[in-house]
Coordinates of C-alpha atoms in Angstrom, one line a residue:
Chain A
M27 CA -93.3 -4.0 -36.7
T28 CA -94.6 -2.3 -39.9
V29 CA -98.4 -2.9 -40.9
M30 CA -97.4 -5.1 -43.6
Q31 CA -95.3 -7.4 -41.4
E32 CA -98.2 -7.5 -38.9
R33 CA -100.7 -8.6 -41.6
A34 CA -98.2 -11.2 -42.8
M35 CA -97.7 -12.6 -39.4
L36 CA -101.7 -12.7 -38.9
T37 CA -102.0 -14.6 -42.2
R38 CA -99.3 -17.0 -41.2
E39 CA -101.1 -17.6 -37.8
K40 CA -104.5 -18.1 -39.8
V41 CA -102.9 -20.6 -42.1
I42 CA -101.3 -22.7 -39.2
A43 CA -104.7 -22.7 -37.4
G44 CA -106.6 -23.8 -40.4
A45 CA -104.0 -26.3 -41.5
A46 CA -104.1 -27.7 -37.9
D47 CA -107.6 -28.3 -38.2
V48 CA -107.5 -29.9 -41.7
F49 CA -104.4 -32.1 -40.8
Y50 CA -105.8 -33.4 -37.6
R51 CA -109.1 -34.4 -39.4
L52 CA -107.6 -35.7 -42.7
G53 CA -104.0 -36.5 -42.0
F54 CA -101.1 -35.5 -44.0
G55 CA -101.9 -37.7 -47.1
G56 CA -105.7 -36.8 -47.1
A57 CA -105.3 -33.0 -46.8
T58 CA -105.0 -30.7 -49.7
L59 CA -103.8 -27.1 -50.1
A60 CA -107.4 -26.3 -51.2
D61 CA -108.7 -27.8 -47.9
I62 CA -106.2 -25.5 -46.0
I63 CA -107.0 -22.2 -48.0
A64 CA -110.7 -22.9 -47.2
A65 CA -110.3 -23.7 -43.6
A66 CA -107.9 -20.9 -43.1
G67 CA -109.8 -18.2 -44.9
V68 CA -106.9 -16.7 -46.7
T69 CA -106.2 -16.4 -50.5
K70 CA -104.2 -18.9 -52.6
G71 CA -101.6 -16.2 -53.1
A72 CA -101.3 -15.5 -49.5
L73 CA -100.8 -19.2 -48.7
Y74 CA -98.1 -19.7 -51.4
F75 CA -96.4 -16.5 -50.2
H76 CA -95.8 -18.1 -46.8
F77 CA -95.6 -21.8 -47.7
P78 CA -94.5 -23.1 -51.2
S79 CA -95.6 -26.6 -50.4
K80 CA -98.0 -28.8 -48.3
D81 CA -94.8 -30.1 -46.6
D82 CA -93.8 -26.6 -45.6
V83 CA -97.3 -25.9 -43.8
A84 CA -97.1 -29.3 -42.2
F85 CA -93.6 -28.4 -40.8
A86 CA -94.8 -25.0 -39.6
V87 CA -97.7 -26.9 -37.7
I88 CA -95.3 -29.3 -36.1
D89 CA -92.9 -26.2 -35.2
A90 CA -95.9 -24.5 -33.6
E91 CA -96.9 -27.4 -31.6
H92 CA -93.3 -27.8 -30.4
E93 CA -93.2 -24.3 -29.2
I94 CA -96.4 -24.7 -27.2
A95 CA -95.2 -27.8 -25.6
T96 CA -91.8 -26.4 -24.9
A97 CA -93.2 -23.4 -23.2
A98 CA -95.5 -25.6 -21.1
A99 CA -92.5 -27.9 -20.2
T100 CA -90.5 -24.9 -19.1
R101 CA -93.1 -23.9 -16.6
I102 CA -93.5 -27.3 -15.3
L103 CA -89.6 -27.9 -14.8
E104 CA -89.6 -24.6 -12.8
S105 CA -92.5 -25.4 -10.6
S106 CA -91.9 -29.2 -9.9
S107 CA -90.6 -30.4 -6.5
G108 CA -88.1 -32.7 -8.2
P109 CA -86.9 -34.2 -11.4
L110 CA -89.1 -37.5 -11.2
E111 CA -92.1 -35.4 -10.5
S112 CA -91.3 -33.3 -13.5
M113 CA -91.3 -36.5 -15.7
L114 CA -94.7 -37.5 -14.6
R115 CA -96.0 -33.9 -14.9
L116 CA -94.7 -33.6 -18.4
C117 CA -96.5 -36.6 -19.4
A118 CA -99.8 -35.7 -17.7
D119 CA -99.6 -32.1 -19.4
L120 CA -99.0 -33.4 -22.8
A121 CA -101.8 -36.0 -22.4
E122 CA -104.1 -32.9 -21.5
R123 CA -103.0 -30.7 -24.4
L124 CA -103.3 -33.8 -26.8
T125 CA -107.0 -33.9 -26.1
T126 CA -107.7 -30.2 -25.9
D127 CA -105.3 -28.1 -28.1
P128 CA -106.0 -28.2 -31.9
I129 CA -102.4 -27.3 -32.9
V130 CA -100.7 -29.8 -30.4
R131 CA -103.1 -32.7 -31.7
A132 CA -102.4 -31.9 -35.4
G133 CA -98.8 -31.5 -34.7
I134 CA -98.5 -34.9 -33.0
R135 CA -100.6 -36.6 -35.6
L136 CA -98.2 -35.2 -38.5
T137 CA -95.2 -36.2 -36.3
T138 CA -96.4 -39.8 -36.0
E139 CA -97.3 -39.8 -39.7
T140 CA -93.5 -38.9 -40.4
S141 CA -92.9 -41.4 -43.0
T142 CA -95.4 -39.7 -45.2
F143 CA -93.0 -36.8 -45.6
D144 CA -90.0 -36.5 -47.8
R145 CA -87.9 -35.3 -44.8
S146 CA -88.2 -37.2 -41.8
V147 CA -89.4 -35.7 -38.4
T148 CA -87.0 -36.6 -35.7
R149 CA -86.5 -33.2 -33.9
P150 CA -89.6 -33.3 -31.6
Y151 CA -88.7 -36.9 -30.5
E152 CA -85.0 -35.8 -30.0
D153 CA -85.9 -32.8 -27.7
W154 CA -88.4 -35.0 -25.5
L155 CA -85.7 -37.7 -25.4
A156 CA -83.0 -35.2 -24.3
T157 CA -85.2 -33.6 -21.8
F158 CA -86.2 -37.0 -20.2
E159 CA -82.5 -38.2 -20.3
T160 CA -81.5 -35.1 -18.3
L161 CA -84.4 -35.5 -15.9
A162 CA -83.7 -39.2 -15.3
R163 CA -80.0 -38.5 -14.7
A164 CA -80.9 -35.9 -12.2
A165 CA -83.6 -38.1 -10.5
T166 CA -81.0 -40.9 -10.1
V167 CA -78.4 -38.3 -8.6
A168 CA -81.3 -37.3 -6.1
G169 CA -82.0 -40.7 -5.3
E170 CA -85.5 -40.7 -6.6
L171 CA -84.6 -43.5 -9.1
R172 CA -82.6 -46.5 -8.4
A173 CA -78.8 -46.0 -8.3
D174 CA -78.2 -48.3 -11.3
T175 CA -80.8 -46.5 -13.6
D176 CA -79.6 -46.2 -17.2
A177 CA -80.8 -42.7 -18.1
E178 CA -80.4 -43.0 -21.8
K179 CA -82.3 -46.2 -22.1
L180 CA -85.0 -45.2 -19.7
A181 CA -85.7 -41.9 -21.6
H182 CA -85.4 -44.0 -24.8
F183 CA -88.3 -46.2 -23.5
I184 CA -90.6 -43.6 -21.9
I185 CA -91.0 -41.4 -25.0
P186 CA -91.8 -44.1 -27.4
A187 CA -94.1 -45.8 -24.9
F188 CA -96.0 -42.5 -24.4
T189 CA -96.0 -42.1 -28.2
G190 CA -97.8 -45.6 -28.3
V191 CA -100.1 -45.0 -25.5
Q192 CA -101.4 -41.7 -26.9
M193 CA -101.9 -43.5 -30.4
V194 CA -103.7 -46.5 -29.2
S195 CA -105.9 -44.3 -26.9
D196 CA -106.7 -42.2 -30.1
V197 CA -107.7 -45.3 -32.0
F198 CA -110.0 -46.8 -29.2
T199 CA -111.4 -43.7 -27.4
E200 CA -110.3 -40.6 -29.5
R201 CA -108.2 -40.0 -26.4
A202 CA -111.1 -39.8 -23.9
D203 CA -109.1 -42.4 -21.7
L204 CA -105.6 -40.9 -22.4
R205 CA -105.0 -39.4 -18.9
Q206 CA -106.0 -42.5 -17.2
R207 CA -103.8 -44.7 -19.4
V208 CA -100.8 -42.3 -19.0
R209 CA -101.3 -42.5 -15.2
E210 CA -101.5 -46.4 -15.4
M211 CA -98.2 -46.3 -17.3
W212 CA -96.5 -44.6 -14.6
E213 CA -98.2 -46.9 -11.9
I214 CA -96.8 -49.8 -13.7
L215 CA -93.2 -48.4 -14.2
L216 CA -92.6 -46.7 -10.9
P217 CA -92.2 -49.8 -8.7
G218 CA -89.3 -51.1 -10.9
L219 CA -87.7 -47.7 -11.2
V220 CA -87.6 -46.3 -7.6
P221 CA -85.4 -47.6 -4.7
P222 CA -86.9 -49.9 -2.4
G223 CA -89.2 -48.4 0.4
S224 CA -90.4 -45.5 -2.0
Q225 CA -93.8 -46.5 -2.4
G226 CA -95.2 -43.4 -0.4
S227 CA -93.3 -41.0 -2.5
S228 CA -94.4 -42.6 -5.8
E229 CA -98.0 -42.3 -4.6
R230 CA -97.5 -38.6 -3.9
M231 CA -95.9 -37.9 -7.2
L232 CA -98.8 -39.7 -9.0
A233 CA -101.3 -37.6 -6.9
A234 CA -99.4 -34.4 -8.0
A235 CA -99.2 -35.3 -11.5
F236 CA -102.7 -36.5 -11.9
P237 CA -104.8 -34.6 -9.3
A238 CA -108.4 -36.0 -8.7
R239 CA -110.9 -34.0 -10.7
Chain B
M19 CA -110.2 -76.5 -56.2
T20 CA -110.9 -75.7 -59.9
V21 CA -108.3 -74.2 -62.1
M22 CA -110.2 -70.9 -62.1
Q23 CA -110.4 -70.7 -58.3
E24 CA -106.6 -71.4 -58.0
R25 CA -105.8 -68.7 -60.6
A26 CA -108.1 -66.3 -58.6
M27 CA -106.2 -67.1 -55.4
L28 CA -102.9 -66.7 -57.1
T29 CA -104.0 -63.2 -58.3
R30 CA -105.3 -62.2 -54.9
E31 CA -101.9 -63.3 -53.3
K32 CA -100.0 -61.2 -56.0
V33 CA -102.0 -58.2 -55.3
I34 CA -101.4 -58.5 -51.6
A35 CA -97.7 -58.8 -52.1
G36 CA -97.7 -55.9 -54.4
A37 CA -99.9 -53.7 -52.2
A38 CA -97.8 -54.6 -49.1
D39 CA -94.7 -53.2 -51.1
V40 CA -96.5 -50.0 -52.2
F41 CA -98.2 -49.4 -48.8
Y42 CA -94.9 -50.0 -46.9
R43 CA -93.2 -47.4 -49.1
L44 CA -95.8 -44.8 -49.7
G45 CA -98.3 -45.0 -46.8
F46 CA -102.1 -45.4 -47.3
G47 CA -102.3 -41.8 -48.4
G48 CA -99.5 -41.7 -50.8
A49 CA -100.5 -45.1 -52.5
T50 CA -102.7 -45.2 -55.6
L51 CA -104.4 -48.3 -57.1
A52 CA -102.3 -47.7 -60.2
D53 CA -99.1 -48.1 -58.2
I54 CA -100.5 -51.3 -56.8
I55 CA -101.5 -52.6 -60.1
A56 CA -98.0 -52.1 -61.5
A57 CA -96.1 -53.7 -58.3
A58 CA -98.5 -56.6 -58.4
G59 CA -98.1 -57.3 -62.2
V60 CA -101.9 -57.9 -62.6
T61 CA -104.5 -56.2 -64.8
K62 CA -106.8 -53.4 -63.6
G63 CA -109.7 -55.7 -64.1
A64 CA -108.3 -58.4 -61.9
L65 CA -107.6 -56.0 -59.1
Y66 CA -111.1 -54.6 -59.2
F67 CA -112.5 -58.1 -59.3
H68 CA -110.9 -58.9 -55.8
F69 CA -110.8 -55.4 -54.4
P70 CA -113.3 -52.8 -55.2
S71 CA -111.5 -49.9 -53.4
K72 CA -108.0 -49.1 -52.0
D73 CA -109.6 -49.5 -48.4
D74 CA -110.4 -53.2 -49.5
V75 CA -106.8 -53.9 -50.5
A76 CA -105.3 -52.3 -47.4
F77 CA -107.6 -54.3 -45.1
A78 CA -106.6 -57.4 -47.0
V79 CA -102.9 -56.7 -46.3
I80 CA -103.8 -56.1 -42.6
D81 CA -105.6 -59.4 -42.5
A82 CA -102.8 -61.3 -44.2
E83 CA -100.3 -59.7 -41.7
H84 CA -102.6 -60.7 -38.9
E85 CA -102.7 -64.2 -40.1
I86 CA -99.0 -64.5 -40.3
A87 CA -98.5 -63.0 -36.8
T88 CA -101.2 -65.2 -35.4
A89 CA -99.6 -68.4 -36.7
A90 CA -96.3 -67.4 -35.1
A91 CA -97.9 -66.6 -32.0
T92 CA -99.4 -69.9 -31.8
R93 CA -96.0 -71.7 -32.2
I94 CA -94.6 -69.6 -29.5
L95 CA -97.3 -70.2 -27.0
E96 CA -96.9 -73.9 -27.6
S97 CA -93.2 -74.0 -27.1
S98 CA -92.5 -71.5 -24.4
S99 CA -91.7 -72.7 -20.8
G100 CA -94.2 -70.3 -19.2
P101 CA -96.8 -67.4 -19.9
L102 CA -94.2 -64.5 -18.9
E103 CA -91.6 -66.0 -21.2
S104 CA -94.3 -66.2 -24.0
M105 CA -95.0 -62.5 -23.6
L106 CA -91.3 -61.6 -24.1
R107 CA -90.9 -64.0 -27.0
L108 CA -94.0 -62.6 -28.7
C109 CA -92.5 -59.2 -28.6
A110 CA -89.0 -60.3 -29.8
D111 CA -90.7 -62.3 -32.7
L112 CA -92.9 -59.4 -33.8
A113 CA -89.9 -57.0 -33.7
E114 CA -87.9 -59.6 -35.8
R115 CA -90.9 -60.0 -38.4
L116 CA -91.3 -56.0 -38.5
T117 CA -87.7 -55.8 -39.8
T118 CA -87.9 -58.7 -42.2
D119 CA -91.4 -59.7 -43.5
P120 CA -92.6 -57.4 -46.3
I121 CA -96.3 -58.1 -45.2
V122 CA -96.0 -57.7 -41.7
R123 CA -94.2 -54.3 -42.1
A124 CA -96.9 -53.1 -44.4
G125 CA -99.7 -54.4 -42.3
I126 CA -98.3 -52.6 -39.2
R127 CA -97.8 -49.3 -41.1
L128 CA -101.4 -49.3 -42.2
T129 CA -102.5 -50.2 -38.8
T130 CA -100.8 -47.3 -37.1
E131 CA -102.0 -45.1 -40.1
T132 CA -105.6 -46.1 -39.1
S133 CA -107.2 -42.7 -38.9
T134 CA -106.6 -42.3 -42.6
F135 CA -109.3 -44.9 -43.2
D136 CA -113.0 -44.7 -43.1
R137 CA -113.4 -47.6 -40.9
S138 CA -111.0 -47.7 -38.0
V139 CA -108.6 -50.5 -37.4
T140 CA -109.0 -51.8 -33.9
R141 CA -109.0 -55.5 -34.4
P142 CA -105.3 -56.2 -34.5
Y143 CA -104.9 -54.3 -31.3
E144 CA -107.7 -56.0 -29.7
D145 CA -106.4 -59.5 -30.5
W146 CA -103.1 -58.6 -29.0
L147 CA -104.6 -57.1 -26.0
A148 CA -106.6 -60.0 -25.4
T149 CA -103.6 -62.4 -25.7
F150 CA -101.4 -60.4 -23.3
E151 CA -104.2 -60.0 -20.8
T152 CA -104.7 -63.8 -20.8
L153 CA -100.9 -64.4 -20.5
A154 CA -100.5 -61.8 -17.7
R155 CA -103.3 -63.5 -15.8
A156 CA -101.8 -66.8 -16.3
A157 CA -98.3 -65.5 -15.3
T158 CA -99.8 -63.9 -12.0
V159 CA -101.5 -67.2 -11.0
A160 CA -98.1 -69.1 -11.8
G161 CA -96.4 -66.6 -9.5
E162 CA -94.2 -65.2 -12.4
L163 CA -95.7 -61.8 -11.9
R164 CA -96.5 -60.1 -8.7
A165 CA -99.8 -61.3 -6.9
D166 CA -101.3 -57.7 -7.1
T167 CA -100.7 -57.6 -10.9
D168 CA -103.7 -55.9 -12.8
A169 CA -103.6 -58.0 -16.1
E170 CA -105.9 -55.8 -18.1
K171 CA -103.9 -52.6 -17.2
L172 CA -100.6 -54.3 -17.8
A173 CA -101.6 -55.6 -21.2
H174 CA -103.1 -52.3 -22.0
F175 CA -99.7 -50.7 -21.4
I176 CA -97.5 -53.2 -23.1
I177 CA -99.2 -53.4 -26.5
P178 CA -99.4 -49.5 -26.9
A179 CA -95.7 -49.2 -25.5
F180 CA -94.6 -51.9 -28.0
T181 CA -96.4 -50.0 -30.7
G182 CA -94.6 -46.7 -29.9
V183 CA -91.1 -48.5 -29.5
Q184 CA -91.4 -49.8 -33.0
M185 CA -92.7 -46.6 -34.5
V186 CA -89.8 -44.5 -32.9
S187 CA -87.3 -47.2 -33.8
D188 CA -88.6 -46.9 -37.5
V189 CA -88.3 -43.0 -37.5
F190 CA -84.6 -43.0 -36.1
T191 CA -83.1 -46.2 -37.5
E192 CA -85.6 -47.8 -39.8
R193 CA -85.9 -50.5 -37.1
A194 CA -82.4 -51.5 -37.2
D195 CA -82.3 -51.1 -33.4
L196 CA -85.7 -52.4 -32.8
R197 CA -84.7 -55.8 -31.3
Q198 CA -82.3 -54.0 -28.8
R199 CA -85.1 -51.4 -27.9
V200 CA -87.7 -54.2 -27.2
R201 CA -85.2 -56.0 -24.9
E202 CA -84.6 -52.7 -23.1
M203 CA -88.4 -52.3 -22.7
W204 CA -88.5 -55.6 -20.9
E205 CA -85.3 -54.9 -18.9
I206 CA -87.1 -51.8 -17.5
L207 CA -90.5 -53.4 -16.9
L208 CA -89.4 -56.8 -15.3
P209 CA -88.0 -55.4 -12.0
G210 CA -91.3 -53.7 -11.3
L211 CA -93.5 -56.7 -12.4
V212 CA -92.0 -59.7 -10.9
P213 CA -92.0 -60.9 -7.2
P214 CA -89.0 -59.9 -5.1
G215 CA -86.0 -62.3 -5.7
S216 CA -87.0 -63.2 -9.3
Q217 CA -83.9 -61.5 -10.7
G218 CA -82.4 -64.7 -11.8
S219 CA -85.5 -66.0 -13.7
S220 CA -85.9 -62.6 -15.3
E221 CA -82.4 -62.7 -16.8
R222 CA -83.0 -66.3 -17.9
M223 CA -86.2 -65.3 -19.7
L224 CA -84.6 -62.2 -21.4
A225 CA -81.9 -64.6 -22.6
A226 CA -84.4 -67.0 -23.9
A227 CA -86.5 -64.5 -25.7
F228 CA -83.4 -62.5 -27.1
P229 CA -80.6 -65.1 -27.6
A230 CA -77.2 -63.6 -28.3
R231 CA -76.4 -63.5 -32.1

């Protein structure tokens, strides 16, 4: 990589970090390019070189968030003891990041504000839906979920439900209760999803995904 | 009521209808008072007489939405055959209104965009949470829900879950699949919530809340 390329990449990262901060605080509608320039500490020219419009900056933040979450998801899938535990741990991990990682917080806020954009933001949802559908199918084959589970329907409920849980937690407690609410979501869901007599393994999975602190 | 009072009330209603249309299309951040004046067909002076700021118009739309939903909820509570059926029918009814009623659509969009406002919008959530907690408690006493149901936790999952389901349905299909997705939410939830051997009555409730069309 040349010095110029390195400098360009550094500028890009600075813009994304600054933009994440601004979008998280002000939302897409409230943020201006001037706010982002100030927060990122770059020149106007540098910003426009990388991102011709506010939409482009917002999509870059969403992409950065998605990259972070995808890398984390890969680590979880590789280290879980089974597909159902993976589903719980993915939810727990995203809940954690939503309270601590500035780029993830901003990316999710922008994604849920999607209708403000000209282009609609469905890709992050689609990736999560596909991942959870695959996991639900595997968990059914493994006997962790009831044999009559409809993996597509289940994934298409869990992802929207999680989306709503994090949103309402944000409104009421700025996500201070998010981890607990996500755990409760699984406490409510598991009894209807697992085969009869699985109470013990459900409790083990909850403990693995939401360890006591 | 004097002629002047009547005229003022009419103007107020026109502003709310016009604002609902603008907020639903453009969101809180994208909408301007000029857009609202044009959509409502009122003078600038008339608008400012009733609503000193964009925040005030937005809160009036949220209040109007809430009034419509509350009136509908009262009718459902009075005509349901039990508290659990009421919970399903309230969700089905709101899903219906979210696809057909311009004020409800706008009110919910504004509520979910809450963080854009200076004041936060928790009241609509609080009312729904309280209603569902009361119903869950009654359904537990009536033996429709498992005896060990935690009504507060259950309500605090169902309302956020519904919020997320309508949001994701909006992103993917502009709510064309909302009724079906809300039905699926209850199909997934009920087996874990009802006492053993209640499959028949669960199916009857689903049929009552989501009749075939």
